[in-house]
Amino acid sequence: MYEVCLLNNGTDAATSICLKQLHLQNSVWLRCITMIITGLFILCICMCGTYGLEVVNQWNFLNFDFPDNFDTKSFRPENTVFTGIEVTDDRIFVALPSIRDGVPAALTSIPRNTPPGSSPVLQAYPNWSFQGAANNLSCSALISVYRVRTDSCNRLWVLDAGTVTSIDNFRRVCRPKLLAFDLSTNEVVRTILFPDDVLRPNSGFINFVIDENVQGKCDSAFFYVADSLAPGIIVYDGIKEQTWRVSHPSMFPNPDHSSYNIGGDAFTLMDGIIGFAHSPPACYIVFPGIGYRQVTTDTKIFSIPTSALTKGPQRELEELPVAVAGRKSSQGLALTLNPTDNTLFFSPFSETSVASWNVLTNEQRVIASDPTSLQFTSELRWKGEESTLWLASSRFHKFFKRTVTPSEVNLRIMRIPFQTPSTAISNFLGSRLYF
């Protein structure tokens, strides 16, 4: 069933999943395109339903391939929830932060070839000797991992926050670090320790972007790390091996949006930057290397030219060129971008949906909506070689509120396959444009 919708500036954003395009600083091209689209598009077609949302794996509670010498009495499945994934040809890597006591491993993997909807046992990656919980919180091991990313040199980069019990009794037990694992040998090939001058007493390093477009790939890359709890962005120059911190008021939580409601569960969180996405060099003409980010406790998506991050430390009283790129219908966590056509994917919490916004054409669409399986989407990953959007969702709010139950499915890894990158968006649920 199709519904023809007349859209104007008075459209109620609460009824839509889509993004309102706002003014982008120094973007004359976008302003012109917006005027053209405004004149051409008054009507749009809106459809309802869910297209192509496939459950790859799901669990009521997670289970692990424990070694014989592991004290399983310390395992608390009701405290163990994943927040990040990375997908390779043969494996799915699963990141598990220490939000409360009883999380046995910080980084695990599962095979990609498991039956659809199955609940595979998680394997510690690379092995149990690298898991801090199994080794007296040794700082040579992994303590608390929220996100992992691959680079172009077949390496898995792991961001270790170095903190434990971050919800109940925040403690930093080790220096935050980035580790690079060679995926062909599963051995550490590079370690980056973050220095004291970029840390704050409550720093929580939760997400990061690898930028191989500025000065080279692999060891020459820049890294942008989100400090969610002491709001800011940490920049690491892979060539110079230098690190600095930048900050801006937009990186702080917005108390006006600190209350959430997911499936009737109300709760409060005050997190800063978590969602991160980066545009490719092909967009330098339009956006000179823009990075997109969102504060969890806000409905806005902000942009900043990566040139403002890579030029070096922020000077005293220097204002960063941060702009509001758009506004979502509700708060959300995950962001990812298809670099082929600059389509930004996001997942607003209240609507339990996944939506897209093409930052060049302003095309906005609802891709999937499911009040059960998309309750808390913490990760979105675009895999261009297979034209697939991967998702990690959980009932994190129930873990957070201690209301999670083992009788229900609480954690899912899903995907949305696209036909080709160029036609990916056109076949989904419909669009609702805002000008």
Coordinates of C-alpha atoms in Angstrom, one line a residue:
M1 CA 0.0 0.0 0.0
Y2 CA 1.4 3.4 -1.0
E3 CA 0.7 6.7 0.6
V4 CA 1.4 10.0 -1.2
C5 CA 2.7 12.6 1.2
L6 CA 2.7 16.4 0.8
L7 CA 5.9 17.6 2.5
N8 CA 6.8 21.0 3.8
N9 CA 8.8 22.7 6.5
G10 CA 6.0 22.1 9.0
T11 CA 6.2 18.3 8.7
D12 CA 6.2 16.7 12.2
A13 CA 9.7 15.2 12.6
A14 CA 8.4 12.8 15.3
T15 CA 6.5 10.8 12.6
S16 CA 9.6 10.3 10.4
I17 CA 12.9 8.4 10.7
C18 CA 14.6 10.6 8.2
L19 CA 17.1 13.3 8.5
K20 CA 16.5 17.0 8.2
Q21 CA 19.2 18.6 6.1
L22 CA 20.5 21.8 7.6
H23 CA 23.0 24.3 6.4
L24 CA 26.6 23.0 6.0
Q25 CA 29.3 25.6 6.6
N26 CA 31.1 26.7 3.4
S27 CA 29.1 24.4 1.2
V28 CA 27.7 26.6 -1.6
W29 CA 27.2 23.6 -3.8
L30 CA 24.9 21.9 -1.3
R31 CA 22.9 25.1 -0.9
C32 CA 22.4 25.2 -4.7
I33 CA 21.4 21.6 -4.9
T34 CA 19.0 22.0 -2.0
M35 CA 17.2 24.9 -3.9
I36 CA 17.0 22.8 -7.0
I37 CA 15.5 19.8 -5.1
T38 CA 13.1 22.1 -3.3
G39 CA 11.7 23.2 -6.6
L40 CA 11.5 19.7 -8.2
F41 CA 10.2 17.6 -5.3
I42 CA 7.0 18.4 -3.5
L43 CA 5.5 14.9 -3.4
C44 CA 7.1 11.7 -2.3
I45 CA 6.1 8.0 -2.0
C46 CA 6.1 6.5 1.5
M47 CA 5.8 2.7 2.0
C48 CA 5.7 0.7 5.2
G49 CA 7.3 -2.6 6.1
T50 CA 10.8 -4.1 6.5
Y51 CA 13.0 -5.0 3.5
G52 CA 15.8 -7.5 3.6
L53 CA 16.7 -7.5 7.3
E54 CA 18.4 -10.8 7.8
V55 CA 19.3 -12.2 11.2
V56 CA 22.8 -13.7 11.0
N57 CA 23.2 -14.7 14.6
Q58 CA 21.2 -14.2 17.8
W59 CA 21.5 -15.0 21.5
N60 CA 19.5 -14.8 24.6
F61 CA 22.7 -14.6 26.5
L62 CA 26.2 -14.9 25.2
N63 CA 28.3 -18.0 25.8
F64 CA 32.0 -18.6 25.4
D65 CA 34.5 -21.3 24.7
F66 CA 36.1 -21.2 28.1
P67 CA 39.4 -22.8 28.8
D68 CA 39.6 -25.5 31.4
N69 CA 41.3 -23.2 33.9
F70 CA 38.8 -20.4 33.7
D71 CA 36.7 -19.7 36.8
T72 CA 33.2 -19.7 35.2
K73 CA 31.7 -18.8 38.5
S74 CA 32.8 -15.2 37.9
F75 CA 31.0 -15.1 34.5
R76 CA 27.9 -12.8 34.6
P77 CA 26.0 -13.2 31.3
E78 CA 23.5 -10.6 32.4
N79 CA 26.3 -8.1 32.4
T80 CA 27.9 -9.2 29.1
V81 CA 26.7 -7.3 26.0
F82 CA 28.5 -6.5 22.7
T83 CA 28.7 -2.9 21.4
G84 CA 30.8 -3.3 18.2
I85 CA 31.5 -5.7 15.4
E86 CA 33.8 -5.9 12.4
V87 CA 33.2 -8.3 9.5
T88 CA 35.9 -9.9 7.4
D89 CA 35.8 -12.7 4.7
D90 CA 35.7 -15.5 7.2
R91 CA 35.0 -14.1 10.6
I92 CA 32.9 -11.6 12.6
F93 CA 34.8 -9.9 15.4
V94 CA 32.7 -9.0 18.5
A95 CA 33.7 -6.3 20.9
L96 CA 32.7 -6.6 24.6
P97 CA 33.3 -3.7 27.0
S98 CA 33.6 -4.1 30.7
I99 CA 30.5 -2.2 31.7
R100 CA 30.0 -4.3 34.9
D101 CA 31.7 -7.1 36.6
G102 CA 31.7 -10.6 35.1
V103 CA 32.6 -9.9 31.4
P104 CA 35.0 -12.7 30.6
A105 CA 36.5 -11.5 27.4
A106 CA 37.0 -8.1 25.7
L107 CA 37.3 -9.3 22.1
T108 CA 35.9 -12.5 20.5
S109 CA 35.2 -13.9 17.1
I110 CA 32.8 -16.2 15.4
P111 CA 32.8 -17.8 12.0
R112 CA 30.8 -16.2 9.2
N113 CA 29.4 -19.5 7.9
T114 CA 27.1 -20.3 10.8
P115 CA 23.5 -21.2 10.1
P116 CA 21.2 -18.2 10.0
G117 CA 19.8 -17.3 13.4
S118 CA 22.1 -19.6 15.2
S119 CA 23.8 -18.8 18.5
P120 CA 27.5 -19.8 18.1
V121 CA 29.9 -19.9 21.1
L122 CA 32.2 -16.9 21.1
Q123 CA 35.9 -17.6 20.7
A124 CA 38.4 -15.4 22.6
Y125 CA 40.5 -13.4 20.1
P126 CA 43.3 -14.0 19.5
N127 CA 43.2 -16.4 22.5
W128 CA 42.5 -16.3 26.2
S129 CA 46.0 -15.1 27.1
F130 CA 45.0 -11.7 25.7
Q131 CA 41.9 -11.4 27.8
G132 CA 42.4 -9.2 30.9
A133 CA 39.6 -10.7 32.9
A134 CA 41.3 -14.1 32.6
N135 CA 44.7 -12.7 33.4
N136 CA 44.3 -10.5 36.6
L137 CA 43.7 -7.4 34.5
S138 CA 47.2 -7.5 33.0
C139 CA 47.8 -4.3 31.0
S140 CA 49.5 -6.4 28.3
A141 CA 46.1 -8.0 27.7
L142 CA 42.8 -6.5 26.5
I143 CA 40.7 -4.9 29.2
S144 CA 37.6 -3.3 27.7
V145 CA 36.9 -3.1 24.0
Y146 CA 34.0 -1.1 22.4
R147 CA 35.0 -1.0 18.8
V148 CA 37.3 -2.7 16.3
R149 CA 38.2 -1.8 12.7
T150 CA 40.2 -3.3 9.8
D151 CA 42.6 -1.3 7.6
S152 CA 43.8 -1.9 4.0
C153 CA 46.7 -4.0 5.1
N154 CA 44.6 -6.9 6.5
R155 CA 45.1 -5.8 10.1
L156 CA 42.5 -5.6 12.8
W157 CA 42.8 -2.5 15.0
V158 CA 41.5 -2.8 18.5
L159 CA 40.7 0.2 20.7
D160 CA 41.1 -0.8 24.4
A161 CA 39.6 1.7 26.8
G162 CA 41.5 0.3 29.7
T163 CA 38.6 0.8 32.0
V164 CA 36.4 -1.6 34.0
T165 CA 32.9 -1.5 35.4
S166 CA 32.3 1.8 33.5
I167 CA 28.6 1.9 34.5
D168 CA 28.7 1.0 38.2
N169 CA 32.1 2.1 39.4
F170 CA 34.2 3.6 36.7
R171 CA 37.9 2.7 37.1
R172 CA 40.8 3.0 34.7
V173 CA 43.2 0.1 35.4
C174 CA 45.4 0.4 32.3
R175 CA 46.4 3.1 29.8
P176 CA 44.1 3.2 26.8
K177 CA 45.8 1.7 23.7
L178 CA 45.3 0.7 20.1
L179 CA 46.6 -2.7 19.0
A180 CA 46.9 -3.9 15.4
F181 CA 46.6 -7.7 14.8
D182 CA 47.8 -9.2 11.6
L183 CA 44.8 -11.2 10.5
S184 CA 46.9 -13.8 8.7
T185 CA 48.9 -14.6 11.8
N186 CA 46.7 -13.3 14.6
E187 CA 49.7 -11.6 16.1
V188 CA 50.2 -8.1 17.4
V189 CA 52.2 -6.0 14.9
R190 CA 51.8 -2.5 16.3
T191 CA 50.9 -1.0 19.7
I192 CA 49.9 2.7 20.3
L193 CA 49.7 3.9 23.9
F194 CA 47.9 7.1 24.5
P195 CA 50.0 9.6 26.5
D196 CA 48.9 11.4 29.6
D197 CA 48.4 14.8 28.0
V198 CA 45.4 13.6 25.9
L199 CA 43.8 11.7 28.8
R200 CA 41.4 13.0 31.4
P201 CA 40.5 11.4 34.7
N202 CA 37.2 10.1 33.3
S203 CA 38.3 9.5 29.7
G204 CA 36.3 6.8 27.9
F205 CA 37.7 5.8 24.4
I206 CA 34.7 4.2 22.7
N207 CA 35.0 4.6 19.0
F208 CA 37.5 5.5 16.3
V209 CA 38.0 6.0 12.6
I210 CA 41.0 5.0 10.5
D211 CA 41.7 7.7 7.8
E212 CA 44.0 6.3 5.1
N213 CA 43.2 9.2 2.7
V214 CA 45.3 12.0 4.0
Q215 CA 49.0 10.9 4.0
G216 CA 48.9 7.2 3.1
K217 CA 47.6 3.8 4.2
C218 CA 48.4 1.3 7.0
D219 CA 51.1 2.7 9.3
S220 CA 50.8 6.2 7.7
A221 CA 47.1 6.6 8.5
F222 CA 45.5 9.1 10.8
F223 CA 43.3 7.8 13.7
Y224 CA 40.4 9.8 15.2
V225 CA 39.3 8.5 18.6
A226 CA 36.1 9.5 20.3
D227 CA 36.4 10.3 24.0
S228 CA 32.8 9.9 25.0
L229 CA 33.1 10.5 28.7
A230 CA 35.5 13.4 28.7
P231 CA 34.2 14.8 25.5
G232 CA 36.7 15.4 22.7
I233 CA 38.5 13.8 19.7
I234 CA 42.0 12.3 20.0
V235 CA 44.0 12.5 16.8
Y236 CA 47.0 10.2 16.2
D237 CA 49.4 10.8 13.3
G238 CA 50.8 7.4 12.2
I239 CA 53.8 8.9 10.5
K240 CA 54.9 11.4 13.1
E241 CA 53.6 9.1 15.9
Q242 CA 52.2 12.2 17.6
T243 CA 48.9 12.5 19.5
W244 CA 46.7 15.5 20.3
R245 CA 43.3 16.3 21.6
V246 CA 40.6 18.7 20.1
S247 CA 37.4 19.7 21.7
H248 CA 34.2 21.7 20.9
P249 CA 31.0 22.3 22.8
S250 CA 29.1 20.2 20.3
M251 CA 30.9 17.2 21.5
F252 CA 29.3 17.4 25.0
P253 CA 26.1 15.6 25.9
N254 CA 22.9 17.7 25.5
P255 CA 20.9 17.3 28.8
D256 CA 17.7 18.2 26.8
H257 CA 18.1 14.8 25.0
S258 CA 19.4 12.6 27.9
S259 CA 16.1 10.8 28.3
Y260 CA 15.4 7.8 26.1
N261 CA 12.4 5.6 25.4
I262 CA 12.9 2.3 23.6
G263 CA 9.9 0.0 23.3
G264 CA 8.4 1.5 26.4
D265 CA 11.6 1.3 28.5
A266 CA 12.5 4.8 29.7
F267 CA 16.1 5.5 30.9
T268 CA 18.7 8.2 31.1
L269 CA 22.2 8.3 29.6
M270 CA 24.7 11.2 29.3
D271 CA 27.2 10.1 26.7
G272 CA 29.2 12.3 24.3
I273 CA 30.6 11.3 20.9
I274 CA 30.1 7.7 19.9
G275 CA 28.9 7.6 16.3
F276 CA 31.6 8.3 13.8
A277 CA 31.8 8.3 10.0
H278 CA 34.2 9.7 7.5
S279 CA 33.8 10.8 3.9
P280 CA 36.3 9.6 1.2
P281 CA 38.7 11.8 -0.8
A282 CA 36.4 11.7 -3.7
C283 CA 34.3 14.2 -1.8
Y284 CA 37.0 16.7 -1.3
I285 CA 35.5 18.9 -4.0
V286 CA 32.2 19.1 -2.2
F287 CA 33.3 18.4 1.4
P288 CA 37.1 18.8 1.9
G289 CA 37.5 15.6 3.9
I290 CA 34.6 15.9 6.2
G291 CA 34.1 13.6 9.2
Y292 CA 30.6 13.1 10.5
R293 CA 29.8 12.4 14.2
Q294 CA 26.9 12.4 16.5
V295 CA 26.6 12.8 20.3
T296 CA 24.5 10.0 21.7
T297 CA 22.6 12.5 23.9
D298 CA 21.5 14.6 21.0
T299 CA 19.5 14.4 17.8
K300 CA 22.0 16.4 15.6
I301 CA 24.7 15.1 13.4
F302 CA 27.7 17.4 13.2
S303 CA 30.5 17.6 10.6
I304 CA 34.0 18.9 10.7
P305 CA 36.7 19.0 7.9
T306 CA 39.4 16.4 8.7
S307 CA 41.9 19.1 7.7
A308 CA 41.0 20.8 11.0
L309 CA 41.9 17.6 12.9
T310 CA 45.1 16.7 11.1
K311 CA 46.8 20.1 11.1
G312 CA 48.0 19.6 14.6
P313 CA 47.1 20.5 18.2
Q314 CA 44.3 22.9 18.8
R315 CA 45.5 26.3 19.8
E316 CA 44.3 28.1 22.9
L317 CA 40.9 29.7 22.2
E318 CA 40.9 28.3 18.7
E319 CA 37.4 27.6 17.4
L320 CA 37.0 24.4 15.3
P321 CA 34.9 24.7 12.1
V322 CA 32.1 22.4 13.3
A323 CA 28.8 22.6 11.5
V324 CA 25.4 21.0 12.0
A325 CA 25.0 18.6 9.1
G326 CA 21.5 17.4 10.0
R327 CA 18.9 16.5 12.6
K328 CA 17.5 13.0 13.3
S329 CA 14.0 12.2 14.6
S330 CA 15.5 10.8 17.9
Q331 CA 18.8 10.0 19.5
G332 CA 21.0 7.2 18.1
L333 CA 24.4 5.6 18.5
A334 CA 25.7 4.1 15.2
L335 CA 26.8 5.8 12.1
T336 CA 28.5 4.5 8.9
L337 CA 28.9 5.8 5.4
N338 CA 29.0 4.2 2.0
P339 CA 32.0 6.0 0.4
T340 CA 30.8 5.1 -3.1
D341 CA 27.9 7.4 -3.1
N342 CA 28.2 9.2 0.2
T343 CA 25.1 7.6 1.8
L344 CA 25.1 8.0 5.5
F345 CA 23.3 5.3 7.5
F346 CA 22.0 5.8 11.1
S347 CA 19.6 4.2 13.5
P348 CA 17.3 6.4 15.7
F349 CA 16.4 4.7 18.9
S350 CA 12.8 5.6 19.5
E351 CA 11.7 4.5 16.0
T352 CA 13.7 1.2 16.2
S353 CA 14.7 1.6 12.6
V354 CA 17.6 2.1 10.2
A355 CA 17.6 5.0 7.8
S356 CA 19.8 6.6 5.2
W357 CA 20.7 10.1 4.0
N358 CA 22.7 10.8 0.9
V359 CA 24.7 13.9 1.8
L360 CA 25.0 14.9 -1.8
T361 CA 21.5 14.6 -3.1
N362 CA 19.6 14.9 0.2
E363 CA 17.8 11.6 -0.5
Q364 CA 16.5 10.2 2.7
R365 CA 14.9 6.7 3.2
V366 CA 13.8 4.3 5.9
I367 CA 15.6 1.0 5.1
A368 CA 14.3 -1.2 7.9
S369 CA 12.0 -1.0 10.9
D370 CA 11.5 -3.6 13.5
P371 CA 10.3 -2.8 17.1
T372 CA 11.9 -6.1 18.4
S373 CA 15.2 -6.7 16.6
L374 CA 16.3 -3.0 16.3
Q375 CA 15.7 -1.9 19.8
F376 CA 19.3 -0.7 20.4
T377 CA 21.5 -0.6 17.3
S378 CA 25.0 0.0 18.6
E379 CA 26.9 -0.7 15.4
L380 CA 26.5 -0.2 11.7
R381 CA 29.2 -1.4 9.2
W382 CA 29.1 -0.9 5.4
K383 CA 30.9 -3.6 3.5
G384 CA 31.3 -2.2 0.0
E385 CA 32.8 -5.3 -1.6
E386 CA 29.6 -7.2 -0.9
S387 CA 27.2 -4.2 -0.9
T388 CA 25.9 -5.1 2.5
L389 CA 25.0 -3.1 5.6
W390 CA 25.8 -5.1 8.8
L391 CA 24.2 -4.3 12.2
A392 CA 24.8 -5.2 15.8
S393 CA 21.8 -4.6 18.0
S394 CA 20.9 -5.5 21.6
R395 CA 18.6 -4.7 24.4
F396 CA 21.4 -2.7 26.0
H397 CA 18.8 -0.7 27.8
K398 CA 17.6 -3.8 29.6
F399 CA 21.1 -4.8 30.5
F400 CA 21.6 -1.2 31.8
K401 CA 18.4 -1.3 33.8
R402 CA 19.1 -4.9 35.1
T403 CA 15.7 -6.0 33.6
V404 CA 17.2 -8.4 31.0
T405 CA 15.9 -11.9 31.0
P406 CA 17.4 -15.1 29.6
S407 CA 14.0 -16.2 28.2
E408 CA 14.2 -13.7 25.3
V409 CA 16.5 -13.0 22.4
N410 CA 18.6 -10.0 23.6
L411 CA 21.5 -9.8 21.1
R412 CA 21.5 -9.9 17.3
I413 CA 23.9 -9.6 14.5
M414 CA 22.1 -8.7 11.3
R415 CA 22.6 -7.6 7.7
I416 CA 20.8 -5.9 4.9
P417 CA 22.0 -7.0 1.5
F418 CA 21.9 -4.5 -1.4
Q419 CA 21.8 -5.4 -5.1
T420 CA 24.5 -3.0 -6.1
P421 CA 25.9 0.2 -4.5
S422 CA 24.3 2.4 -7.1
T423 CA 20.8 0.9 -6.7
A424 CA 21.1 0.1 -3.0
I425 CA 18.8 2.8 -1.7
S426 CA 16.2 2.9 -4.4
N427 CA 14.6 -0.4 -3.6
F428 CA 13.9 0.1 0.1
L429 CA 11.0 1.4 2.1
G430 CA 10.5 4.8 0.8
S431 CA 11.6 8.4 1.5
R432 CA 10.5 11.5 3.2
L433 CA 12.4 14.6 2.2
Y434 CA 12.8 17.8 4.3
F435 CA 14.0 21.1 2.9

